[in-house]
XYZ file of C-alpha atoms in Angstrom:
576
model
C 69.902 107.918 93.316
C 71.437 107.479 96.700
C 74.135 110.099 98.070
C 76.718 108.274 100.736
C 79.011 110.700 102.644
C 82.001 109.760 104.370
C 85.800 110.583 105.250
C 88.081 111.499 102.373
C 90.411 108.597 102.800
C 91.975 107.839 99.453
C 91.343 110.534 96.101
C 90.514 109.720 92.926
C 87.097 109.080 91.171
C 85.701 105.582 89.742
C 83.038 104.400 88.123
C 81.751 100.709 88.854
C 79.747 97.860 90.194
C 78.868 97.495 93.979
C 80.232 94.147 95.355
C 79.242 93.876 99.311
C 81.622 92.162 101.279
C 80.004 90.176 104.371
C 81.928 88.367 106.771
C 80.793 84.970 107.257
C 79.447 84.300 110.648
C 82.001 81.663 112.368
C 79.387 79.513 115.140
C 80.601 80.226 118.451
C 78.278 78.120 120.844
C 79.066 76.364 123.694
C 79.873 72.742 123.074
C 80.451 70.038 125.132
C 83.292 67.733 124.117
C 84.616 64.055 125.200
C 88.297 64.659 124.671
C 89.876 67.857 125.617
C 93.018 66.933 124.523
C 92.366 65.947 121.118
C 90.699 69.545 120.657
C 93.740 71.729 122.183
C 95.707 69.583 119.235
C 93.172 70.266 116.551
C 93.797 74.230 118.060
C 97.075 74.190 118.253
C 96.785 72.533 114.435
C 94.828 75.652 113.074
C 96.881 78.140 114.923
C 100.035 76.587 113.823
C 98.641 76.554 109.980
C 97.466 80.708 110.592
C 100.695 81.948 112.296
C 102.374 80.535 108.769
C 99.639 82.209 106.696
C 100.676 85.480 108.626
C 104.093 84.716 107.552
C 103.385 84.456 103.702
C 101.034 87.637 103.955
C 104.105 89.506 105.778
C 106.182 88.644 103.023
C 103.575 89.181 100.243
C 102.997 92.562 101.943
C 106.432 93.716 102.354
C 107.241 92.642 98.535
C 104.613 94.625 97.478
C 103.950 97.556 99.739
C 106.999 97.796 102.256
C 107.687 97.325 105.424
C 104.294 99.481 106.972
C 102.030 97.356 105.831
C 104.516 93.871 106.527
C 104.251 95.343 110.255
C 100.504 94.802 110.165
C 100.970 91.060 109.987
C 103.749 91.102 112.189
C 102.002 92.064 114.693
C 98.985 89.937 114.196
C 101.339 87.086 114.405
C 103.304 87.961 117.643
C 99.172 87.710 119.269
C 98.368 84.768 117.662
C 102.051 83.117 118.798
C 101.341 84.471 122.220
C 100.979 80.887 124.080
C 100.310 82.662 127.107
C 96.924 84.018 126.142
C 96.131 80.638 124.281
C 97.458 78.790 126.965
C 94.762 80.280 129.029
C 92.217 78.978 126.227
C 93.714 75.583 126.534
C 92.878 75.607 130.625
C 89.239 76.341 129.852
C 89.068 73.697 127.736
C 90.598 71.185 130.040
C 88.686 71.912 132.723
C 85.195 72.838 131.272
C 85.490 70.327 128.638
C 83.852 72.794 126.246
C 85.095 73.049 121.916
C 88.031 75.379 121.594
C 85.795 78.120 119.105
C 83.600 78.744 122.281
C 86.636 78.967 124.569
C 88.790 81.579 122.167
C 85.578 83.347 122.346
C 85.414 83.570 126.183
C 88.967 84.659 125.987
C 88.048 87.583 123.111
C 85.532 88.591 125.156
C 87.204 89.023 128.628
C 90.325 90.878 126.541
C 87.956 92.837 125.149
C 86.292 93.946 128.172
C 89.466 94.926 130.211
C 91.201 96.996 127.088
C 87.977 98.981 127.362
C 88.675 99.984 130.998
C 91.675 101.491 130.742
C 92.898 104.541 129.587
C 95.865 104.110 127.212
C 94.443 104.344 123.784
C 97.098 102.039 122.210
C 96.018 99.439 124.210
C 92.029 100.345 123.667
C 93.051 99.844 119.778
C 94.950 96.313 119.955
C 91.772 95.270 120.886
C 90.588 95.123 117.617
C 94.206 93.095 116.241
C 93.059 90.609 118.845
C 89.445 90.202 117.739
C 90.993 89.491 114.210
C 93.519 86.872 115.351
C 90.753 85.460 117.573
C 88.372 85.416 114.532
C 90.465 83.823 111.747
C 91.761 81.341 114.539
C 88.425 80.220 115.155
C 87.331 80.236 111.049
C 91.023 78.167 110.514
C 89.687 75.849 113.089
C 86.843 75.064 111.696
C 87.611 74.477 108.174
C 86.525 78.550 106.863
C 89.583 79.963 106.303
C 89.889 83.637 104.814
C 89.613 83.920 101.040
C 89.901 86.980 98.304
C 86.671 88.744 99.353
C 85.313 89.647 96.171
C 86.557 86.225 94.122
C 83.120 85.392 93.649
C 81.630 88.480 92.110
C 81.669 88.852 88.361
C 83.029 92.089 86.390
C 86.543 93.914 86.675
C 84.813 97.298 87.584
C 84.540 96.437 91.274
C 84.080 98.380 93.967
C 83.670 96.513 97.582
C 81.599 98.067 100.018
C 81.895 96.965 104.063
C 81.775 97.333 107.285
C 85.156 97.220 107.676
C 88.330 95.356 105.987
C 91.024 94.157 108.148
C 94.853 93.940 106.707
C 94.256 90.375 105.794
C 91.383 91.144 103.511
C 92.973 94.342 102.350
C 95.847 92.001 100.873
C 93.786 88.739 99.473
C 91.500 91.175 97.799
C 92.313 90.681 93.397
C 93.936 94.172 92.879
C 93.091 93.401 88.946
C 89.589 94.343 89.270
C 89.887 96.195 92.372
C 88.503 99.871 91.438
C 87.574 101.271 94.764
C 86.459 100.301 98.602
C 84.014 102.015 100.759
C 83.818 101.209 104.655
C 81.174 101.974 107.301
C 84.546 102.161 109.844
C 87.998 103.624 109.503
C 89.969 106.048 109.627
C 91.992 108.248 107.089
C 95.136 106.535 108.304
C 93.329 103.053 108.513
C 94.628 99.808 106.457
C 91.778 100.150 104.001
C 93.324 104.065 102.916
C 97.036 103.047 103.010
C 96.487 100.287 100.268
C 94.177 102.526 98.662
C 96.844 104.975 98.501
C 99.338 102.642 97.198
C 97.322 101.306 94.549
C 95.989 104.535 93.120
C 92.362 104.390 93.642
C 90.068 105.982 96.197
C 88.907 105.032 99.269
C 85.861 106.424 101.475
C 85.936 105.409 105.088
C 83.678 105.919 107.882
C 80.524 106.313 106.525
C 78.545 104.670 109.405
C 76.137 102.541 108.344
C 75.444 101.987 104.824
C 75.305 98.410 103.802
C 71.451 97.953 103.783
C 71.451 100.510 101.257
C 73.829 98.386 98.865
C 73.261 96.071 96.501
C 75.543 93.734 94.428
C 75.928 95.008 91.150
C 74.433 98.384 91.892
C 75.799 101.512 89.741
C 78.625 102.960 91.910
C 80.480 106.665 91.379
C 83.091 107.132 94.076
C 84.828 110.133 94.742
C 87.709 109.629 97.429
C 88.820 113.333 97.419
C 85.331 114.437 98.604
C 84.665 111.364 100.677
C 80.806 111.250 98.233
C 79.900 107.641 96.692
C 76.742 108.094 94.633
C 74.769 104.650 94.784
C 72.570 104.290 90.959
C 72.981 107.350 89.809
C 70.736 109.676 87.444
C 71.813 110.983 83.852
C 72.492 114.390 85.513
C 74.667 112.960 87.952
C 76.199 110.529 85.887
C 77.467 113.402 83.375
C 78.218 115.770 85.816
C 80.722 113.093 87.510
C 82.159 111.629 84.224
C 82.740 115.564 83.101
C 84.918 115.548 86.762
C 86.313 111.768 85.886
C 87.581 113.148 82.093
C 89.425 116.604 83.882
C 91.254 114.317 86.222
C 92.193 112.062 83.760
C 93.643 115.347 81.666
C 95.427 116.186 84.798
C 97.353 112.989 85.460
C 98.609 113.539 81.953
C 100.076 116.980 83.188
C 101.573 115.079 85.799
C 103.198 112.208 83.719
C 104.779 115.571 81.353
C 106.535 116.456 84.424
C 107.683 113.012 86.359
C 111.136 113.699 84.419
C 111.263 117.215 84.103
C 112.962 119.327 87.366
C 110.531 121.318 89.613
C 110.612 124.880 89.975
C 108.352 127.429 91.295
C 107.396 130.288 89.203
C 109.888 132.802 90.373
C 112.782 129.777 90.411
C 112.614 128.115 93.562
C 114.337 124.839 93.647
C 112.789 121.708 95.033
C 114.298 118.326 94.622
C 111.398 115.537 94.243
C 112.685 112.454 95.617
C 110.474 109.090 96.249
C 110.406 106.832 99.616
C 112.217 103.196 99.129
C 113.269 100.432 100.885
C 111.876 97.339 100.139
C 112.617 94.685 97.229
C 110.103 95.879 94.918
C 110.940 100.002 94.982
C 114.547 98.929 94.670
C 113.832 96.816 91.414
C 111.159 99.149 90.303
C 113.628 102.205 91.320
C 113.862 105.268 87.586
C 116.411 107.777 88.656
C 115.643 109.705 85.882
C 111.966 110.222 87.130
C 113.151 111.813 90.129
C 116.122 113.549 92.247
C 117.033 110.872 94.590
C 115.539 108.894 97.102
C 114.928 110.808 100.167
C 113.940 108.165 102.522
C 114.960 104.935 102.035
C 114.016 102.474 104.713
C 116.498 99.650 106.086
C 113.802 97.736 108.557
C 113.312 95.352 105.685
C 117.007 94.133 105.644
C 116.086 93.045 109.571
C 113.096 91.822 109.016
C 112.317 88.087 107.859
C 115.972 87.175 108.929
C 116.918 84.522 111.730
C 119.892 86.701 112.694
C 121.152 90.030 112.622
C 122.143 91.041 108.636
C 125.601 91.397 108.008
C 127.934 93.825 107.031
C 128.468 92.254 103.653
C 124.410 91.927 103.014
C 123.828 95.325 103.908
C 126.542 96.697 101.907
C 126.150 95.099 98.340
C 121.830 96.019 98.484
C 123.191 100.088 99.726
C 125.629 100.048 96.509
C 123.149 98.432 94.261
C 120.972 101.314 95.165
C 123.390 103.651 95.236
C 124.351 102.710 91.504
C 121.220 102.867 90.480
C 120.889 106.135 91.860
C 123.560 107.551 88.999
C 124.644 110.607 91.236
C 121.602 111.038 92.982
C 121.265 111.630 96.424
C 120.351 108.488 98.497
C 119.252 109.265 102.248
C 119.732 105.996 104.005
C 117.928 105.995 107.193
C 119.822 103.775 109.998
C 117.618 100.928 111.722
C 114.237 102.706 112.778
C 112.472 99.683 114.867
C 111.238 99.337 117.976
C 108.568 97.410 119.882
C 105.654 97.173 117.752
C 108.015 95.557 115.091
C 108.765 92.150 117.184
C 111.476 90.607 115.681
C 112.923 87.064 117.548
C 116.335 87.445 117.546
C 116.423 91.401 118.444
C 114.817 90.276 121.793
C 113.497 93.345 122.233
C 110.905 93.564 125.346
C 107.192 94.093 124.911
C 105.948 97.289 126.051
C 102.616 98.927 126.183
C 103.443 101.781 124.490
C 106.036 100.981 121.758
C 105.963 104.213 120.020
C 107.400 106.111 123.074
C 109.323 102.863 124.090
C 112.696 101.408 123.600
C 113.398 102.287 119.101
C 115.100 103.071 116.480
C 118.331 105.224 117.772
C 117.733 104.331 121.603
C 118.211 100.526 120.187
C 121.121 101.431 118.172
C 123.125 103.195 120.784
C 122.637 100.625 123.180
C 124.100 98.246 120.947
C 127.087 99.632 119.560
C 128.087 96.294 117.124
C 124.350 96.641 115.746
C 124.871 99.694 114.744
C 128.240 99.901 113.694
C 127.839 97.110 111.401
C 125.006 99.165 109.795
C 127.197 102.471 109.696
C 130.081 100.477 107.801
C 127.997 99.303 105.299
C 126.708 102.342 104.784
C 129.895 104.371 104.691
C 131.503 101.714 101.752
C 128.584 102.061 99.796
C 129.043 106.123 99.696
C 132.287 105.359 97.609
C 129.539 104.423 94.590
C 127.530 107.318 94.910
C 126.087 110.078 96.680
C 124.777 108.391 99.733
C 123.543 110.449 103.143
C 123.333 108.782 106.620
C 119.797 110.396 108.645
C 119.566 108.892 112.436
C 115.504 108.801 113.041
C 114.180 109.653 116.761
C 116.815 111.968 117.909
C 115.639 114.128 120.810
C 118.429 115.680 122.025
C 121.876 116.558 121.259
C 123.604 113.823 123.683
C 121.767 111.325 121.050
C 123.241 113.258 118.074
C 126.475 112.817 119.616
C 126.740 109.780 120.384
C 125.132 108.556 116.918
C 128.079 110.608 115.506
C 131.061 108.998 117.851
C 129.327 105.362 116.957
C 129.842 106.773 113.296
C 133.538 107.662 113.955
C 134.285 103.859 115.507
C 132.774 102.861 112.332
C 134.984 104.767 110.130
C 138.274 103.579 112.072
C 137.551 100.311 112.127
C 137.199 100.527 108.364
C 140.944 102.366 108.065
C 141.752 99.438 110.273
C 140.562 96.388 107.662
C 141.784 99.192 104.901
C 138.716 99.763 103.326
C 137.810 101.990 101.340
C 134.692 104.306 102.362
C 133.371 107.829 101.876
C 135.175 109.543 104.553
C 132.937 113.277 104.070
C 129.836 111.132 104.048
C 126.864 114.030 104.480
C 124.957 113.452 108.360
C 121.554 114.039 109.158
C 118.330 113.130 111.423
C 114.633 113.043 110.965
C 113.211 115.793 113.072
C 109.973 114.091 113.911
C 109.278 115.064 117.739
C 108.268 118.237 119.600
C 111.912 117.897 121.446
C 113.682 117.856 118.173
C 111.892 121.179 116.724
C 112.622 122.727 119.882
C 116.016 122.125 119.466
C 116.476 122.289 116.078
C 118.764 125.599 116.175
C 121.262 123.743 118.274
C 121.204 120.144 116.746
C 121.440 122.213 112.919
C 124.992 123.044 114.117
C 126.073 119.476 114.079
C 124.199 117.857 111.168
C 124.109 118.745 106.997
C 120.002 118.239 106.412
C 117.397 117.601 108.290
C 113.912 115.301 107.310
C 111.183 116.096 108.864
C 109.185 113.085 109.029
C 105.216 114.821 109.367
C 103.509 111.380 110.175
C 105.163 111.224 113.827
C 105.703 114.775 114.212
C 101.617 114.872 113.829
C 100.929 112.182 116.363
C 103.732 113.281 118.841
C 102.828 116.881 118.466
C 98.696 116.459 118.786
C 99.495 113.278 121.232
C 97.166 111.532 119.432
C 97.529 107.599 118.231
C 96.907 107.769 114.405
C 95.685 104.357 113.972
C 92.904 104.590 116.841
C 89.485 106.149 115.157
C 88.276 107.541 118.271
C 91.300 110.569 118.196
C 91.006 111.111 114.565
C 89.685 113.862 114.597
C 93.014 115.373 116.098
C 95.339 113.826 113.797
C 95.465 116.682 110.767
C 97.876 117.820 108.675
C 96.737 121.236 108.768
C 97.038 121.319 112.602
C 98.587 124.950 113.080
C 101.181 123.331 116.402
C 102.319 121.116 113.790
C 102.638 123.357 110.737
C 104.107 126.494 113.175
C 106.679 123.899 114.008
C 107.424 122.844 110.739
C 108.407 126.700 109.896
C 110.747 126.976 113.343
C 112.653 124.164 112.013
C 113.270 125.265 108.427
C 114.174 129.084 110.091
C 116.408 127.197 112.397
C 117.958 124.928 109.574
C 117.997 127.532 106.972
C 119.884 130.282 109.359
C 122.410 127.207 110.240
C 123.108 126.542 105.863
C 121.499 123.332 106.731
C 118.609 121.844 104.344
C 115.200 120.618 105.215
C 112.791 117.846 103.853
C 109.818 116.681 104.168
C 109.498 112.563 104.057
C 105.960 112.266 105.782
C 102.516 112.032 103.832
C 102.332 115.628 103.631
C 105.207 116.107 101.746
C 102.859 115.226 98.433
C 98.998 116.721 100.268
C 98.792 119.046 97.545
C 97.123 121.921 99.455
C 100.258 121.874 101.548
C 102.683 121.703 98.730
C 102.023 125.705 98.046
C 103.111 126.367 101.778
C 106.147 123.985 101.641
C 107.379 126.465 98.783
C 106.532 129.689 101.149
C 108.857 127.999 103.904
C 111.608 127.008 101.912
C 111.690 123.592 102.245
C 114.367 122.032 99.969
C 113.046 118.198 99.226
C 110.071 116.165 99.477
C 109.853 112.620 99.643
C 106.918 110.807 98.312
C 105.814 107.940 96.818
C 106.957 107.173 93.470
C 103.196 107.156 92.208
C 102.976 110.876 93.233
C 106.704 112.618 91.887
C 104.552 113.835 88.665
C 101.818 115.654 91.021
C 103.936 117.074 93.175
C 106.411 118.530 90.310
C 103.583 120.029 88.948
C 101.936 121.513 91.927
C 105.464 123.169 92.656
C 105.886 124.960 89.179
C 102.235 126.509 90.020
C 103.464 128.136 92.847
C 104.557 131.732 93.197
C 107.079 131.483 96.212
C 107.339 134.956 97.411
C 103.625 135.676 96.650
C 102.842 132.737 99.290
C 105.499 133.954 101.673
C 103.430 137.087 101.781
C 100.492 134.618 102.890
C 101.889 132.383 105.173
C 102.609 134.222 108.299
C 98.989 135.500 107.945
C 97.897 131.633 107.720
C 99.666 130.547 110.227
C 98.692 133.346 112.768
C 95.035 131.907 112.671
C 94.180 130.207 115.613
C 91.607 128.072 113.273
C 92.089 124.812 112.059
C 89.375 124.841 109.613
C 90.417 128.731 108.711
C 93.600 127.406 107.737
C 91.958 124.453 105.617
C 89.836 127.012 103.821
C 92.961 129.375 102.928
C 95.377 126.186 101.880
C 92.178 125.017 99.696
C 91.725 128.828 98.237
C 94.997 128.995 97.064
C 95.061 125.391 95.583
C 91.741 126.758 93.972
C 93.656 129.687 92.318
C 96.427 127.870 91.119
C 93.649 125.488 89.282
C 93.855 122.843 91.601
C-alpha cells in the first residue's frame, strides 16, 4: 500500500483503476532543410488546422462548462494567431534554413527565458499557455495531434494520474469513464480542479512527483477532500475507505431531500439558494423549482463566438426565455463583464499585460455608451416577464455607479421613445468584488437595492495574488481573515442601508464557510446547480445566533490556520 498526499483540489471519494497519462515526446532537433518556403507553408498549414481546433474546443467548452473554461481556449488561440511571434519563427527558418519544430522551439525557449526575468506574475504564468500552443503546434505539424488521453485504456473506473493536464486534455478526456485525476502540478484553482468541480468527482493536485510510483491498472482510492490517493490498498484500508465512500453516498441523498425544499437555519433565518447561469446548456438545463432564482447569470457568452456586437433583439428574447423560465424567480443579470484576457475581434479591445486590472467589464461599458445601452434595453424589456435584477460588475467608486445608472436612464427613454414596454422599477445592483468597493460600500448601499459579492476576485484583489499562478497559492484562501473581515463590513454596511447581500463566488457553497455566511447575515448564495442540495442542507444545520456569538471571536484571530481549525470545528459539530 502506497499513501500519496497532495492539495485538496476537488472533494469526493472514488474507487478505481490507475491509468497514467504520458505526453508523447514531439522530436525537436535541429534539421537542415532545402526549401524554407515550402516548410513556413506546411507551418502555417498546421497552425491554421490548430487555431480551428481551438475554435471547436471553445465552443465545446462553453456548451458544456460556460464561458470560464471557453476563455481558456480563447486565449490559447489569440497566442497561437499571434503572427508576430510566428512571424519571428518564419525568419529563422528563412535564414537558417533549419525545420520549423526546431525553430518554434528556439522561439519557446527564448519566451520562456525572458517571462522568467521579470517580475509581473501574470506574465511569469502565460508562459506556460505559450509552451502549450508551442507544443501542440509542433505535434499538429508533424502529424501527432492531441487525442482523448485515456482512449486507450480499458475499464470505466478510471482514474488518470499526471504530471500535469492542460485545458485541452482536460476537455478531450471521455467524461463516461472519467472517475478521478491526480496531478504532480496544479493548483486548487488550476484547469484540472475546475472541471473536476464541474463534473462531480475529485481531484488531487500538486503532489510533486509521483508517477514512478504508478502503474496502469493499479488499485486506486482517491479522496479529493483530504487531498490522500491510496495506491493498492490493504483490506484495512480498503474497508475503512469504502465505510467513508457509503456515509457520503448517504449524505448526497440528504442533499437531493432538500434541492426543492427552502433553506432555513434552525432559529428561521432565511437564505435564498440560487445557482450561477449563463451559457446554452444551464439555460436549457435551468429547474426553477430546485432553487430560488439565479443569482448570477453571465452575459459574456452572448458576445462571445459572434462576428459583431449582439443585438438588442438577440439579447432580449434569450433574457425573457430565462426570465420565463424563472416563474417569478429572481434573475440577477450581470451586464457585459469582459475585458482583456477575453480577446474578442470585433470589440478591438487592446492587449495589456495585466488584463485583470486593465481596461473591463464597466470601464468598457461606460466608454461605449451604444454597447451598453443596447444591453440595458434588452434587459429592461425582459423585466416585463419576470422578476429580473440588473448588477454592474467592477464598480469602484461611486462616479462609476453613477454613471452606470444615467447610461440606465438613456436606456429607459429611449425605450418610452420607440414605446416599448419595459420594467420601469427594475431592482439595481453591483458585484462588490474589490478592496475599493468594500471600503465604500456604506456610501454606494445608498444608491443600489443588493449587492453580490463576488469572493473569487475579492480574494485575488484583496491578497494581490494571481489565482491561476501556483507559485502565490499559498495566499489565495478563502479563509483569509482581510478577506472574510471585509466580507462582514459590507453586509453591516448593506444591512444598516435595507440593502441585501450575496455571495456569487466559490465560497458561497465551501461548506465550512456556509455556517459563517448565516452568522453575517448574508441573504443569497449563488452556486452551481450541482451544489443547491448541499448548501440547503448545510444552512438548516446552522444555529444563526449561536454562530453570531462565534464569529467576532473568529474573526478577531490574527491566524489563518486558527480560523481554518474553528470553521472546521463547527462543521464537525454540526456533523459535517
Amino acid at each position: 500500500m502506497k499513501v500519496i498526499k497532495g492539495l485538496a483540489g476537488a472533494s469526493g471519494y472514488a474507487a478505481g483503476h490507475a491509468v497514467v497519462f504520458s505526453r508523447t515526446v514531439i522530436p525537436t532537433d535541429k534539421k537542415k532543410i532545402e526549401d524554407p518556403e515550402a516548410e513556413i507553408t506546411a507551418l502555417e498549414s498546421a497552425r491554421s488546422r490548430y487555431v480551428r481546433s481551438l475554435g471547436l474546443l471553445a465552443e465545446r467548452a462553453r456548451r458544456e462548462h460556460g464561458e470560464q473554461e471557453a476563455a481558456i481556449f480563447e486565449a490559447y488561440r489569440e497566442i497561437a494567431s499571434d503572427d508576430v511571434f510566428f512571424d519571428e519563427i518564419k525568419e529563422k527558418i528563412r535564414t537558417e534554413r533549419v525545420d520549423a519544430s526546431w525553430a518554434i522551439e528556439q522561439k519557446r525557449s527564448e519566451t520562456e527565458s525572458v517571462l522568467d526575468g521579470l517580475d509581473d506574475p501574470y506574465l511569469k504564468t502565460r508562459k506556460d499557455d505559450i509552451n502549450n500552443v508551442c507544443r501542440e503546434v509542433t505535434a499538429e505539424l508533424q502529424g501527432a495531434g492531441a487525442a482523448d488521453p485515456i482512449a486507450e485504456a480499458g475499464g470505466d473506473d478510471l482514474i488518470v494520474f499526471a504530471e500535469d493536464l492542460t485545458p485541452a486534455d482536460t476537455v478531450r478526456l471521455d467524461r463516461a469513464r472519467l472517475k478521478g485525476m491526480v496531478t504532480e502540478k496544479g493548483g486548487v484553482t488550476s484547469h484540472t480542479v475546475i472541471l473536476a468541480k464541474l463534473l462531480g468527482i475529485p481531484a488531487i493536485v500538486g503532489t510533486g512527483p509521483m508517477l514512478s510510483e504508478v502503474q496502469n491498472g493499479d488499485e486506486v482510492l482517491a479522496d479529493g477532500g483530504s487531498g490522500t490517493v491510496v495506491l493498492s490498498p490493504d483490506a484495512a484500508g480498503r474497508q475503512g475507505f469504502l465505510a467513508k465512500q457509503k456515509k457520503a453516498g448517504l449524505r448526497e441523498s440528504l442533499y437531493a431531500e432538500c434541492r426543492a425544499k427552502p433553506a432555513r437555519t434552525r432559529d428561521g433565518f432565511s437564505v435564498r439558494v440560487d445557482v450561477n447561469s449563463g451559457d446554452k446548456e444551464s439555460i436549457e438545463t435551468f429547474n426553477a423549482d430546485e432553487c430560488d432564482g439565479v443569482g448570477l447569470f453571465r452575459t459574456e457568452f452572448l458576445y462571445m463566438g459572434q462576428k459583431d456586437y449582439p443585438s438588442e433583439e438577440f439579447q432580449f428574447e434569450v433574457y425573457r426565455g430565462m426570465a420565463e423560465k424563472a416563474g417569478g424567480k429572481e434573475l440577477i443579470i450581470r451586464t457585459l463583464d469582459i475585458g482583456g484576457d477575453k480577446q474578442l475581434d470585433y470589440m478591438d479591445l487592446p492587449k495589456e499585460s495585466n488584463p485583470f486590472l486593465g481596461f473591463r467589464a464597466i470601464r468598457i461599458c461606460l466608454s461605449r455608451p451604444e454597447l451598453f445601452q443596447t444591453q440595458l434595453r434588452a434587459i429592461l424589456r425582459a423585466g416585463v416577464y419576470g422578476n429580473v435584477k440588473i448588477m454592474f460588475p467592477m464598480i469602484v467608486n461611486l462616479e462609476e455607479l453613477l454613471q452606470a445608472k444615467s447610461q440606465l436612464e438613456a436606456a429607459k427613454r429611449e425605450l418610452d421613445g420607440r414605446q416599448i414596454a419595459y420594467r420601469r422599477d427594475i431592482p439595481v445592483g453591483i458585484m462588490v468584488e474589490t478592496p475599493a468597493a468594500v471600503l465604500l460600500s456604506d456610501i454606494l448601499a445608498k444608491h443600489v437595492s443588493f449587492f453580490s459579492i463576488g469572493s473569487n476576485d475579492l480574494i485575488q484583489y484583496t491578497t494581490a495574488t494571481d489565482r491561476m499562478n501556483e507559485k502565490v497559492q499559498y495566499l489565495y484562501d478563502s479563509c483569509n481573515l482581510s478577506v472574510l473581515r471585509s466580507i462582514r463590513m459590507v453586509c453591516r454596511n448593506a444591512h444598516a442601508n435595507g440593502v441585501q447581500v450575496g455571495i456569487c463566488g466559490e465560497t458561497a457553497s465551501e461548506p465550512r464557510l456556509i455556517p459563517l455566511w448565516c452568522a453575517l447575515g448574508v441573504d443569497e448564495l449563488s452556486v452551481a446547480p450541482p451544489l443547491v442540495g448541499r448548501t440547503k442542507y448545510i444552512v438548516g444545520q446552522v444555529s444563526k445566533k449561536e454562530m453570531e456569538e462565534r464569529t467576532e471571536k473568529l474573526l478577531a484571530s490574527g491566524s489563518i490556520p486558527e480560523a481554518k481549525q474553528e470553521l472546521s470545528g463547527i462543521l464537525g459539530e454540526l456533523g459535517l
